[in-house]
Amino acid sequence: MMPPPTDPRAAETAESAEAAEAAANPAAAPPAAIQRRQRRAAAKGRSVNAAALAEVRALVPPQWLRRDLLIEALHRIQDAQGQLAAPHLVALASLLALSVVEVFEVASFYHHFDVVREDAAGRIAAAAPLTVRVCDSLSCELAGAQELLARLPTLLAREVRVLPAPCVGRCEAAPVVLVHQHPVLEATPERVLAAVQGGARTEVVRGHVGYAAYRAAGGYALLADCMAGRRRVDDVLDAIEQAGLRGLGGAGFATARKWRAVRAQPSPRYLTVNLDEGEPGTFKDRHYLERDPHRFIEGALIAAWAVGIEAIWIYLRDEYHGCRAMLEAELAALAADPPLAGLPRIELRRGAGAYICGEESALIESIEGKRGWPRLRPPFVAETGLFGRPTLAHNFETLHWVRAIVERGLEWFAAQGRRGRKGLRSFSVSGRVREPGVKLAPAGITLRELVDEYCGGMPAGHELYAYLPGGASGGILPARLADLPLDFDTLQPYGCFIGSAAVIVLSQHDRALDAARNVTRFFAAESCGQCTPCRLGTAKASAMIADARWDPALLGELSQVMRDASICGLGQSAPNAMDCVLRYFAHELAP
């Protein structure tokens, strides 16, 4: 990987300047400042185990010994050892000239890192030879996840560890089980057993449009036109603006406006691409990535050209193992034979299982090798983002559409909507429909139209009862409101929002009450813990609504505090489901 840009906050002292120089030239001997920090770290706290140090040196290449690559180094150790034993964390801290506390707090923050300490006798427990994760998010729970969690521990060998897991981004094939890194779709106990016994451990993505095929079909020609001056920046920005393209990760911020705001900031400027996609019910980004990865890469490079971006970071969720291997290969092919000179460098970063890292500033903190804690605003990331520089933060799908809009014309995209809305929306549809999946439909379509026209209707014996229009955070609406346009700004008066367009459909065999309990448990587990209203509020809400009798007044007060005082959207939107139950489904509650 290329050395990171200099963080202006890290150049305030001579010592940190020397540390930045060491990160830029890891092959050189450690400068005096880093040697001093290593001696101080060794002088107090835990001593470094020589065997563990040798193992970490063998696993983590010297060029990765940078603070911003801490999470990547932790993955290297976890992948090889099956866990993160305390001696290895101490050794890694020594090599990075960080305190053990700094390394431990990052490792313990992310769900996919198994931090193991010594027992009283100084021994380290052996890692589980195999971990099986059963998704228990709402879509998978509707499809029988709890039965899998109950049966698999007795069916599999005792040494196989079976754990519940939050949404793994394959809701159209619920229930889903991950056998190490291998997804078992539409899982049954028998299918999981066969995967375990058959040695299935990894995932391979095939059938996508590779680099050579993409270029042969005209890929990167638009980028070449842009960089050669045959397209003007203002014309591209106008096309994006008039087409009505908005951020498709949830916030819905106008894309052209965001590009102009970052472009007006001083250089260097950076771009982060959010491919974390952790919202329960959402899988559209994976759907497009598995099929046409270079379309979004070209979109990112066009955005970089228009805004004056010097480097791009792609943050991919850890559960998409096959996508990561495929994307690494495609980025390598692009770097080996670039379509033109002067492209910004692109770094692919691996998440570690933290829903909060879908929030743009938490994602930036994670890329910098820290816990994924959202930042207070202002300043906004457009002004002070990654490594302290102005940053354009985008969702994957937004960039996926850039090429088509500019090539096919703004009229094409804008003309697709219904009921006065502009453009197309990619709906991740799961739950009680005949044909779940990603449905590319006009903006402004209603839930009833989406189910009937794109999903084959409801399954036999099921009638529409309720739906979640925006995943776990978007609230729950009753069937009588199934004719509302599904788009930005249309659902807020009803206590809901479209978010990432993750639609989960419920039938008369389900209860909105159970759905609210499921998603509220999810938020309680995924709260980053930084702010008290969210950390305590999500846990308290989950406990309160688990009771048969609810206290509407107290829940209302709790909801308001979480909305008013939480730092980020997780705590602010976590009460939506329970608020909707009180508003629309009070008949389900015990008298």
Coordinates of C-alpha atoms in Angstrom, one line a residue:
M1 CA 0.0 0.0 0.0
M2 CA 1.0 3.6 -0.5
P3 CA 2.1 5.7 2.5
P4 CA -0.7 7.8 4.0
P5 CA -1.0 11.5 3.6
T6 CA 0.4 13.6 6.4
D7 CA -2.1 14.4 9.1
P8 CA -1.8 18.1 9.9
R9 CA -2.7 17.3 13.5
A10 CA 0.3 15.0 13.7
A11 CA 2.8 17.6 12.8
E12 CA 2.4 19.9 15.7
T13 CA 5.5 18.6 17.5
A14 CA 8.9 17.5 16.3
E15 CA 8.3 14.0 17.7
S16 CA 5.0 13.5 15.8
A17 CA 6.7 14.9 12.7
E18 CA 9.4 12.3 13.0
A19 CA 6.7 9.6 13.5
A20 CA 5.0 10.7 10.3
E21 CA 8.3 10.5 8.5
A22 CA 8.7 6.9 9.8
A23 CA 5.2 6.0 8.5
A24 CA 6.1 7.4 5.1
N25 CA 9.4 5.4 5.0
P26 CA 8.9 2.3 7.0
A27 CA 12.0 0.6 5.7
A28 CA 14.2 3.2 7.4
A29 CA 15.4 2.8 10.9
P30 CA 13.0 4.2 13.5
P31 CA 13.8 7.9 14.2
A32 CA 14.7 9.0 17.6
A33 CA 11.2 10.1 18.6
I34 CA 9.8 6.6 17.9
Q35 CA 12.7 4.9 19.7
R36 CA 11.9 7.1 22.7
R37 CA 8.3 6.2 22.6
Q38 CA 9.1 2.5 22.4
R39 CA 11.5 2.7 25.4
R40 CA 8.8 4.5 27.4
A41 CA 6.2 1.9 26.4
A42 CA 8.6 -0.9 27.4
A43 CA 9.5 0.8 30.7
K44 CA 5.9 0.5 32.1
G45 CA 3.0 -1.9 31.7
R46 CA 3.3 -5.4 30.2
S47 CA 6.6 -6.7 28.8
V48 CA 6.8 -7.9 25.2
N49 CA 6.9 -11.7 24.7
A50 CA 9.7 -12.6 22.3
A51 CA 7.8 -15.4 20.7
A52 CA 4.7 -13.3 20.2
L53 CA 6.8 -10.5 18.8
A54 CA 8.4 -12.8 16.3
E55 CA 5.0 -14.1 15.2
V56 CA 3.6 -10.6 14.7
R57 CA 6.7 -9.6 12.7
A58 CA 6.1 -12.5 10.4
L59 CA 2.4 -11.7 10.0
V60 CA 2.5 -7.9 9.6
P61 CA 4.8 -6.6 6.9
P62 CA 7.0 -3.6 7.8
Q63 CA 5.1 -1.3 5.5
W64 CA 1.9 -2.0 7.5
L65 CA 3.4 -0.7 10.7
R66 CA 1.4 2.5 10.6
R67 CA -1.3 3.7 13.0
D68 CA -3.9 4.0 10.1
L69 CA -3.3 0.4 9.3
L70 CA -3.8 -0.9 12.8
I71 CA -7.1 -2.6 12.0
E72 CA -5.6 -4.2 8.9
A73 CA -2.7 -5.6 11.1
L74 CA -5.3 -6.9 13.6
H75 CA -7.0 -8.7 10.8
R76 CA -3.8 -10.3 9.7
I77 CA -3.2 -11.7 13.2
Q78 CA -6.8 -12.7 13.7
D79 CA -6.9 -14.5 10.4
A80 CA -3.8 -16.4 11.1
Q81 CA -4.3 -17.2 14.8
G82 CA -8.1 -17.4 15.0
Q83 CA -8.1 -14.8 17.8
L84 CA -6.1 -11.8 19.2
A85 CA -4.2 -13.1 22.2
A86 CA -3.0 -10.5 24.7
P87 CA 0.7 -11.2 24.0
H88 CA 0.2 -10.5 20.3
L89 CA -1.6 -7.2 21.1
V90 CA 1.3 -6.2 23.3
A91 CA 3.8 -7.1 20.6
L92 CA 1.9 -5.1 18.0
A93 CA 1.7 -2.1 20.3
S94 CA 5.5 -2.2 20.6
L95 CA 6.0 -2.4 16.9
L96 CA 3.6 0.5 16.3
A97 CA 5.0 2.6 19.2
L98 CA 1.5 2.8 20.7
S99 CA 0.4 2.1 24.2
V100 CA -1.2 -1.3 24.8
V101 CA -4.4 0.5 25.8
E102 CA -4.6 2.2 22.4
V103 CA -4.3 -1.2 20.6
F104 CA -6.6 -3.0 23.0
E105 CA -9.4 -0.4 22.8
V106 CA -9.5 -0.6 19.0
A107 CA -9.3 -4.4 19.0
S108 CA -12.1 -4.7 21.6
F109 CA -14.4 -2.2 19.8
Y110 CA -15.0 -4.4 16.7
H111 CA -17.2 -7.5 16.9
H112 CA -15.1 -9.6 14.6
F113 CA -12.0 -9.4 16.7
D114 CA -11.7 -12.1 19.5
V115 CA -9.6 -10.6 22.2
V116 CA -8.3 -13.3 24.6
R117 CA -6.4 -12.7 27.8
E118 CA -4.3 -15.1 29.9
D119 CA -5.9 -17.0 32.7
A120 CA -4.5 -16.9 36.3
A121 CA -1.8 -19.3 35.3
G122 CA -0.7 -17.2 32.3
R123 CA -2.2 -19.6 29.7
I124 CA -4.0 -18.5 26.6
A125 CA -7.1 -20.5 25.7
A126 CA -7.0 -22.1 22.2
A127 CA -9.0 -20.4 19.5
A128 CA -12.2 -22.1 18.3
P129 CA -11.3 -24.1 15.2
L130 CA -14.5 -22.9 13.5
T131 CA -17.1 -20.2 14.1
V132 CA -20.6 -20.4 12.6
R133 CA -22.5 -17.2 12.7
V134 CA -26.3 -17.2 12.3
C135 CA -27.8 -13.9 11.2
D136 CA -30.6 -13.0 13.6
S137 CA -31.7 -9.7 12.0
L138 CA -35.4 -9.2 11.2
S139 CA -35.5 -10.8 7.8
C140 CA -33.6 -13.9 8.9
E141 CA -35.7 -14.1 12.1
L142 CA -38.8 -14.1 10.0
A143 CA -37.3 -17.0 8.0
G144 CA -36.4 -19.2 11.0
A145 CA -33.0 -17.9 12.4
Q146 CA -34.0 -18.7 16.0
E147 CA -34.7 -22.4 15.1
L148 CA -31.2 -22.5 13.6
L149 CA -29.6 -21.0 16.7
A150 CA -31.4 -23.6 18.8
R151 CA -30.6 -26.7 16.6
L152 CA -27.1 -26.1 15.3
P153 CA -25.2 -26.4 18.6
T154 CA -26.5 -29.9 19.1
L155 CA -26.1 -30.8 15.4
L156 CA -22.5 -29.6 15.0
A157 CA -19.4 -30.9 16.7
R158 CA -18.8 -29.5 20.1
E159 CA -15.6 -27.6 19.1
V160 CA -17.7 -25.6 16.5
R161 CA -18.7 -22.2 18.0
V162 CA -22.2 -21.1 17.0
L163 CA -22.9 -17.4 17.5
P164 CA -25.8 -15.1 16.7
A165 CA -24.8 -12.3 14.3
P166 CA -26.3 -9.0 13.1
C167 CA -27.3 -8.6 9.5
V168 CA -24.8 -10.0 7.1
G169 CA -26.2 -8.2 4.0
R170 CA -27.9 -11.2 2.2
C171 CA -31.4 -10.7 3.4
E172 CA -32.9 -11.8 0.0
A173 CA -31.7 -15.3 0.8
A174 CA -32.8 -15.5 4.5
P175 CA -32.0 -17.2 6.7
V176 CA -28.2 -16.8 6.2
V177 CA -25.4 -18.5 8.1
L178 CA -21.7 -17.8 7.7
V179 CA -19.5 -20.9 8.1
H180 CA -16.3 -18.9 8.8
Q181 CA -16.3 -16.8 5.6
H182 CA -18.6 -19.0 3.5
P183 CA -22.3 -17.9 3.4
V184 CA -24.9 -20.6 3.4
L185 CA -28.0 -19.1 1.8
E186 CA -31.6 -20.1 2.6
A187 CA -29.9 -22.1 5.4
T188 CA -31.3 -25.2 6.9
P189 CA -29.6 -27.2 9.6
E190 CA -28.8 -29.9 7.0
R191 CA -27.2 -27.3 4.6
V192 CA -25.1 -25.8 7.4
L193 CA -24.0 -29.3 8.5
A194 CA -23.1 -30.2 4.9
A195 CA -21.0 -26.9 4.5
V196 CA -19.2 -27.6 7.8
Q197 CA -18.4 -31.2 7.0
G198 CA -17.6 -30.4 3.3
G199 CA -14.9 -27.9 4.4
A200 CA -16.6 -24.8 2.9
R201 CA -14.8 -21.8 4.5
T202 CA -14.4 -19.1 1.9
E203 CA -16.5 -17.3 -0.7
V204 CA -15.7 -16.7 -4.3
V205 CA -17.5 -14.0 -6.4
R206 CA -17.8 -15.0 -10.1
G207 CA -19.6 -13.7 -13.1
H208 CA -18.8 -10.0 -12.7
V209 CA -17.6 -7.7 -15.4
G210 CA -13.8 -7.7 -15.1
Y211 CA -11.4 -4.9 -15.9
A212 CA -10.7 -6.0 -19.5
A213 CA -14.3 -6.6 -20.4
Y214 CA -15.3 -3.3 -18.8
R215 CA -12.8 -1.4 -20.9
A216 CA -13.7 -3.3 -24.1
A217 CA -17.3 -2.2 -23.6
G218 CA -16.4 1.5 -23.4
G219 CA -15.6 1.7 -19.7
Y220 CA -13.4 4.5 -18.5
A221 CA -14.0 6.4 -21.8
L222 CA -16.0 9.0 -20.0
L223 CA -13.3 9.4 -17.4
A224 CA -10.8 9.9 -20.2
D225 CA -13.0 12.6 -21.8
C226 CA -13.2 14.3 -18.4
M227 CA -9.5 14.3 -17.8
A228 CA -8.6 15.3 -21.4
G229 CA -10.8 18.4 -21.1
R230 CA -13.5 17.2 -23.5
R231 CA -16.0 17.5 -20.6
R232 CA -16.1 20.6 -18.4
V233 CA -16.4 20.2 -14.6
D234 CA -19.3 22.6 -14.5
D235 CA -21.2 20.7 -17.1
V236 CA -20.8 17.4 -15.3
L237 CA -21.9 19.1 -12.0
D238 CA -24.9 20.6 -13.7
A239 CA -25.9 17.2 -15.2
I240 CA -25.7 15.6 -11.7
E241 CA -27.6 18.4 -10.1
Q242 CA -30.4 18.5 -12.7
A243 CA -30.8 14.8 -12.7
G244 CA -31.6 15.0 -9.0
L245 CA -29.0 12.5 -7.9
R246 CA -28.9 12.4 -4.1
G247 CA -26.8 10.4 -1.6
L248 CA -28.2 6.9 -1.7
G249 CA -26.8 5.7 1.6
G250 CA -29.6 7.1 3.7
A251 CA -29.1 10.9 4.2
G252 CA -30.2 11.9 0.7
F253 CA -27.9 14.9 0.5
A254 CA -27.8 16.5 -3.0
T255 CA -24.7 15.0 -4.7
A256 CA -23.7 18.1 -6.8
R257 CA -24.0 20.4 -3.8
K258 CA -21.7 18.1 -1.9
W259 CA -19.2 18.0 -4.7
R260 CA -19.2 21.8 -4.9
A261 CA -18.8 22.2 -1.1
V262 CA -15.7 20.0 -1.0
R263 CA -14.2 21.5 -4.2
A264 CA -14.3 24.9 -2.5
Q265 CA -12.1 23.7 0.3
P266 CA -8.3 23.9 0.2
S267 CA -6.3 20.9 -1.1
P268 CA -5.4 18.2 -0.5
R269 CA -8.9 16.7 -0.6
Y270 CA -9.9 13.1 -0.1
L271 CA -12.7 10.8 -1.0
T272 CA -14.2 8.0 1.2
V273 CA -16.5 5.4 -0.3
N274 CA -18.9 3.8 2.2
L275 CA -19.3 0.1 1.3
D276 CA -20.0 -0.9 4.9
E277 CA -23.8 -1.4 4.3
G278 CA -24.7 -2.6 7.8
E279 CA -28.3 -1.5 7.9
P280 CA -30.5 -4.6 8.5
G281 CA -32.4 -5.3 5.3
T282 CA -29.9 -3.6 3.0
F283 CA -27.9 -5.5 0.4
K284 CA -28.1 -3.3 -2.8
D285 CA -24.5 -2.2 -2.7
R286 CA -23.3 -5.8 -2.6
H287 CA -25.7 -6.7 -5.5
Y288 CA -24.1 -4.1 -7.8
L289 CA -20.6 -4.7 -6.6
E290 CA -20.8 -8.4 -7.4
R291 CA -21.8 -7.6 -10.9
D292 CA -20.1 -4.5 -12.2
P293 CA -17.4 -3.2 -9.8
H294 CA -15.7 -0.9 -12.3
R295 CA -18.8 1.2 -12.8
F296 CA -18.6 2.6 -9.3
I297 CA -14.8 2.8 -9.5
E298 CA -15.2 5.0 -12.6
G299 CA -17.8 7.0 -10.8
A300 CA -15.4 7.6 -7.9
L301 CA -12.6 8.6 -10.3
I302 CA -15.0 11.1 -12.1
A303 CA -15.9 12.5 -8.7
A304 CA -12.2 12.8 -7.9
W305 CA -11.6 14.6 -11.1
A306 CA -14.5 17.0 -10.6
V307 CA -13.6 17.8 -7.0
G308 CA -9.9 17.7 -7.1
I309 CA -9.4 14.6 -5.0
E310 CA -5.9 13.3 -4.4
A311 CA -6.6 9.9 -2.9
I312 CA -9.6 7.5 -2.4
W313 CA -10.4 5.1 0.4
I314 CA -13.0 2.4 -0.1
Y315 CA -14.3 1.0 3.2
L316 CA -15.8 -2.5 2.7
R317 CA -17.7 -4.4 5.4
D318 CA -15.9 -7.5 6.6
E319 CA -18.9 -9.9 5.9
Y320 CA -18.4 -9.4 2.2
H321 CA -15.4 -11.7 2.0
G322 CA -15.8 -12.8 -1.6
C323 CA -16.3 -9.2 -2.7
R324 CA -13.1 -8.1 -1.0
A325 CA -11.0 -10.7 -2.8
M326 CA -12.7 -9.8 -6.1
L327 CA -12.3 -6.0 -5.6
E328 CA -8.6 -6.4 -4.6
A329 CA -8.0 -8.2 -7.9
E330 CA -9.9 -5.6 -10.0
L331 CA -8.1 -2.7 -8.3
A332 CA -4.8 -4.5 -9.0
A333 CA -5.7 -4.9 -12.6
L334 CA -6.6 -1.2 -12.8
A335 CA -3.3 -0.2 -11.2
A336 CA -1.3 -2.5 -13.5
D337 CA -2.8 -1.1 -16.7
P338 CA -4.4 2.3 -16.0
P339 CA -6.6 3.7 -18.7
L340 CA -4.7 7.0 -18.4
A341 CA -2.0 8.6 -16.3
G342 CA -2.5 10.7 -13.2
L343 CA -5.2 8.8 -11.4
P344 CA -5.5 9.2 -7.7
R345 CA -4.4 6.3 -5.6
I346 CA -7.1 4.0 -4.3
E347 CA -6.9 2.1 -0.9
L348 CA -9.2 -0.7 0.1
R349 CA -9.9 -0.9 3.8
R350 CA -11.5 -3.8 5.6
G351 CA -14.2 -3.2 8.2
A352 CA -14.3 -5.4 11.3
G353 CA -18.0 -5.7 12.2
A354 CA -19.3 -2.4 13.5
Y355 CA -22.6 -1.0 12.3
I356 CA -21.7 2.4 13.5
C357 CA -19.0 2.7 10.9
G358 CA -21.7 3.3 8.3
E359 CA -21.8 6.8 9.8
E360 CA -19.4 9.0 7.7
S361 CA -17.3 10.3 10.5
A362 CA -17.1 7.0 12.4
L363 CA -16.0 5.4 9.1
I364 CA -13.2 8.0 8.9
E365 CA -12.1 7.3 12.4
S366 CA -12.0 3.6 11.5
I367 CA -9.9 4.2 8.4
E368 CA -7.5 6.2 10.6
G369 CA -7.1 3.0 12.7
K370 CA -9.2 4.0 15.6
R371 CA -12.5 3.0 17.2
G372 CA -15.5 3.9 15.1
W373 CA -16.7 6.8 17.2
P374 CA -18.8 9.5 15.4
R375 CA -17.3 13.0 15.6
L376 CA -19.1 16.0 17.0
R377 CA -20.1 18.6 14.4
P378 CA -19.0 21.2 13.4
P379 CA -16.6 20.9 11.8
F380 CA -18.2 18.8 9.1
V381 CA -16.2 16.2 7.2
A382 CA -16.3 18.3 4.1
E383 CA -14.1 20.8 5.9
T384 CA -12.1 18.5 8.3
G385 CA -12.4 14.9 7.5
L386 CA -10.0 12.1 6.8
F387 CA -6.5 12.9 8.3
G388 CA -7.8 16.4 9.0
R389 CA -8.4 17.2 5.3
P390 CA -11.6 18.2 3.4
T391 CA -13.3 14.9 2.5
L392 CA -16.0 13.9 0.1
A393 CA -17.9 11.1 1.7
H394 CA -20.1 9.0 -0.6
N395 CA -22.2 5.8 -0.5
F396 CA -21.3 3.2 -3.1
E397 CA -24.5 3.4 -5.1
T398 CA -24.4 7.1 -5.5
L399 CA -21.1 6.7 -7.4
H400 CA -22.5 3.7 -9.3
W401 CA -25.0 6.0 -11.1
V402 CA -22.6 8.8 -12.1
R403 CA -21.4 7.4 -15.4
A404 CA -24.9 6.5 -16.6
I405 CA -26.3 9.9 -15.8
V406 CA -23.5 11.8 -17.5
E407 CA -23.5 9.5 -20.6
R408 CA -27.2 9.0 -21.0
G409 CA -28.2 12.5 -20.1
L410 CA -30.0 14.0 -17.1
E411 CA -33.4 13.7 -18.8
W412 CA -33.1 9.9 -18.8
F413 CA -32.5 9.6 -15.0
A414 CA -34.9 12.4 -14.0
A415 CA -37.7 11.0 -16.2
Q416 CA -37.9 7.7 -14.3
G417 CA -39.8 8.8 -11.2
R418 CA -43.5 8.7 -10.3
R419 CA -45.7 11.2 -8.6
G420 CA -43.3 14.1 -9.3
R421 CA -40.2 12.4 -8.0
K422 CA -37.0 12.2 -10.0
G423 CA -34.8 9.2 -10.8
L424 CA -34.5 5.5 -9.9
R425 CA -34.2 3.8 -6.5
S426 CA -32.6 0.5 -5.8
F427 CA -34.9 -1.2 -3.2
S428 CA -33.5 -4.1 -1.1
V429 CA -36.7 -6.0 -0.6
S430 CA -37.0 -8.9 1.9
G431 CA -39.5 -10.5 4.2
R432 CA -42.9 -11.8 3.1
V433 CA -42.7 -11.4 -0.7
R434 CA -42.6 -14.0 -3.4
E435 CA -39.5 -12.6 -5.1
P436 CA -37.2 -10.8 -2.7
G437 CA -34.0 -9.1 -4.0
V438 CA -32.8 -5.7 -5.4
K439 CA -35.5 -4.0 -7.3
L440 CA -34.6 -1.1 -9.5
A441 CA -37.8 1.0 -9.6
P442 CA -39.0 4.6 -10.1
A443 CA -38.5 7.0 -7.3
G444 CA -41.9 7.7 -5.8
I445 CA -43.3 4.2 -6.2
T446 CA -45.5 3.0 -3.4
L447 CA -45.0 -0.1 -1.3
R448 CA -48.0 -1.8 -2.7
E449 CA -46.8 -1.1 -6.3
L450 CA -43.3 -2.3 -5.5
V451 CA -44.6 -5.6 -4.1
D452 CA -47.1 -6.3 -6.8
E453 CA -45.1 -5.1 -9.9
Y454 CA -41.6 -6.0 -8.9
C455 CA -41.8 -8.8 -6.2
G456 CA -44.4 -11.1 -7.5
G457 CA -46.9 -10.2 -4.8
M458 CA -47.2 -11.7 -1.4
P459 CA -46.7 -15.5 -0.9
A460 CA -49.7 -17.8 -0.7
G461 CA -51.5 -17.5 2.6
H462 CA -49.9 -14.1 3.4
E463 CA -51.5 -10.7 3.3
L464 CA -49.8 -7.3 3.7
Y465 CA -49.9 -6.2 7.3
A466 CA -47.0 -3.8 7.8
Y467 CA -43.6 -2.8 6.3
L468 CA -40.3 -1.2 7.3
P469 CA -39.5 1.3 4.5
G470 CA -35.9 2.1 5.6
G471 CA -34.5 -0.9 7.4
A472 CA -34.1 -1.2 11.1
S473 CA -33.9 2.6 11.6
G474 CA -36.7 3.7 9.2
G475 CA -39.7 2.8 11.4
I476 CA -42.7 0.6 10.7
L477 CA -45.9 1.5 8.8
P478 CA -49.2 -0.3 8.6
A479 CA -50.7 -1.7 5.4
R480 CA -53.2 1.2 5.3
L481 CA -50.3 3.5 4.5
A482 CA -48.9 1.3 1.7
D483 CA -49.8 3.8 -0.9
L484 CA -47.3 6.5 0.2
P485 CA -44.5 7.3 -2.2
L486 CA -41.3 5.6 -1.2
D487 CA -38.8 8.4 -1.5
F488 CA -36.9 11.1 0.4
D489 CA -39.0 13.6 2.3
T490 CA -42.3 11.7 1.9
L491 CA -42.4 9.5 5.0
Q492 CA -41.2 11.9 7.7
P493 CA -44.7 13.1 8.6
Y494 CA -45.6 9.5 9.4
G495 CA -42.6 9.0 11.7
C496 CA -40.5 7.1 9.2
F497 CA -37.9 7.6 6.4
I498 CA -36.7 5.8 3.4
G499 CA -33.0 5.7 4.4
S500 CA -31.1 3.2 2.2
A501 CA -34.4 1.9 0.8
A502 CA -34.2 -1.4 2.7
V503 CA -37.8 -2.6 2.6
I504 CA -38.9 -5.5 4.9
V505 CA -42.4 -6.7 4.4
L506 CA -44.6 -8.2 7.2
S507 CA -47.8 -10.2 6.8
Q508 CA -50.7 -11.0 9.1
H509 CA -48.6 -13.9 10.6
D510 CA -46.2 -11.4 12.0
R511 CA -46.3 -8.7 14.7
A512 CA -44.9 -5.2 14.5
L513 CA -44.3 -5.6 18.2
D514 CA -41.8 -8.4 17.5
A515 CA -40.2 -6.5 14.7
A516 CA -39.6 -3.5 17.0
R517 CA -38.1 -5.7 19.7
N518 CA -35.7 -7.3 17.1
V519 CA -34.4 -4.0 15.7
T520 CA -34.2 -2.3 19.1
R521 CA -32.0 -5.2 20.4
F522 CA -29.9 -4.6 17.3
F523 CA -29.3 -1.0 18.2
A524 CA -28.6 -1.8 21.8
A525 CA -25.9 -4.2 20.7
E526 CA -24.5 -1.8 18.0
S527 CA -24.4 1.4 20.0
C528 CA -20.7 2.5 20.0
G529 CA -21.1 3.6 23.6
Q530 CA -19.6 7.1 23.2
C531 CA -22.7 9.1 24.3
T532 CA -24.9 8.3 27.3
P533 CA -28.3 8.9 25.6
C534 CA -27.6 6.3 23.0
R535 CA -25.6 3.8 25.1
L536 CA -28.1 3.7 28.0
G537 CA -31.2 4.7 26.0
T538 CA -31.0 1.8 23.5
A539 CA -30.4 -0.8 26.3
K540 CA -33.2 0.7 28.4
A541 CA -35.6 0.8 25.5
S542 CA -34.9 -2.8 24.6
A543 CA -35.5 -3.9 28.2
M544 CA -38.7 -1.9 28.5
I545 CA -40.3 -3.1 25.3
A546 CA -39.4 -6.7 26.1
D547 CA -42.2 -6.6 28.7
A548 CA -45.7 -7.5 27.8
R549 CA -47.0 -4.2 29.1
W550 CA -45.5 -1.0 27.8
D551 CA -45.3 2.4 29.6
P552 CA -46.1 4.8 26.7
A553 CA -45.4 8.0 28.7
L554 CA -42.0 6.8 29.9
L555 CA -41.1 5.4 26.5
G556 CA -42.1 8.7 24.9
E557 CA -39.7 10.6 27.3
L558 CA -36.9 8.2 26.6
S559 CA -37.4 8.5 22.8
Q560 CA -37.3 12.3 23.0
V561 CA -34.1 12.3 25.0
M562 CA -32.4 9.9 22.6
R563 CA -33.5 12.0 19.6
D564 CA -32.4 15.3 21.1
A565 CA -29.1 14.4 22.8
S566 CA -27.5 11.5 20.8
I567 CA -24.4 12.4 18.9
C568 CA -25.3 10.6 15.6
G569 CA -28.2 9.0 13.7
L570 CA -28.0 5.7 15.5
G571 CA -29.3 7.0 18.8
Q572 CA -31.5 9.5 17.1
S573 CA -33.3 6.9 14.9
A574 CA -33.3 3.9 17.2
P575 CA -36.6 4.8 18.8
N576 CA -38.5 4.9 15.5
A577 CA -39.7 1.3 15.6
M578 CA -41.1 1.4 19.1
D579 CA -42.6 4.8 18.5
C580 CA -44.4 3.4 15.4
V581 CA -45.8 0.5 17.4
L582 CA -47.3 3.0 19.9
R583 CA -48.7 5.1 17.0
Y584 CA -50.0 2.5 14.6
F585 CA -50.0 -0.9 16.3
A586 CA -51.2 -0.2 19.9
H587 CA -53.8 -3.0 19.4
E588 CA -50.9 -5.5 19.7
L589 CA -49.9 -4.3 23.2
A590 CA -51.3 -6.0 26.3
P591 CA -54.1 -3.9 27.9

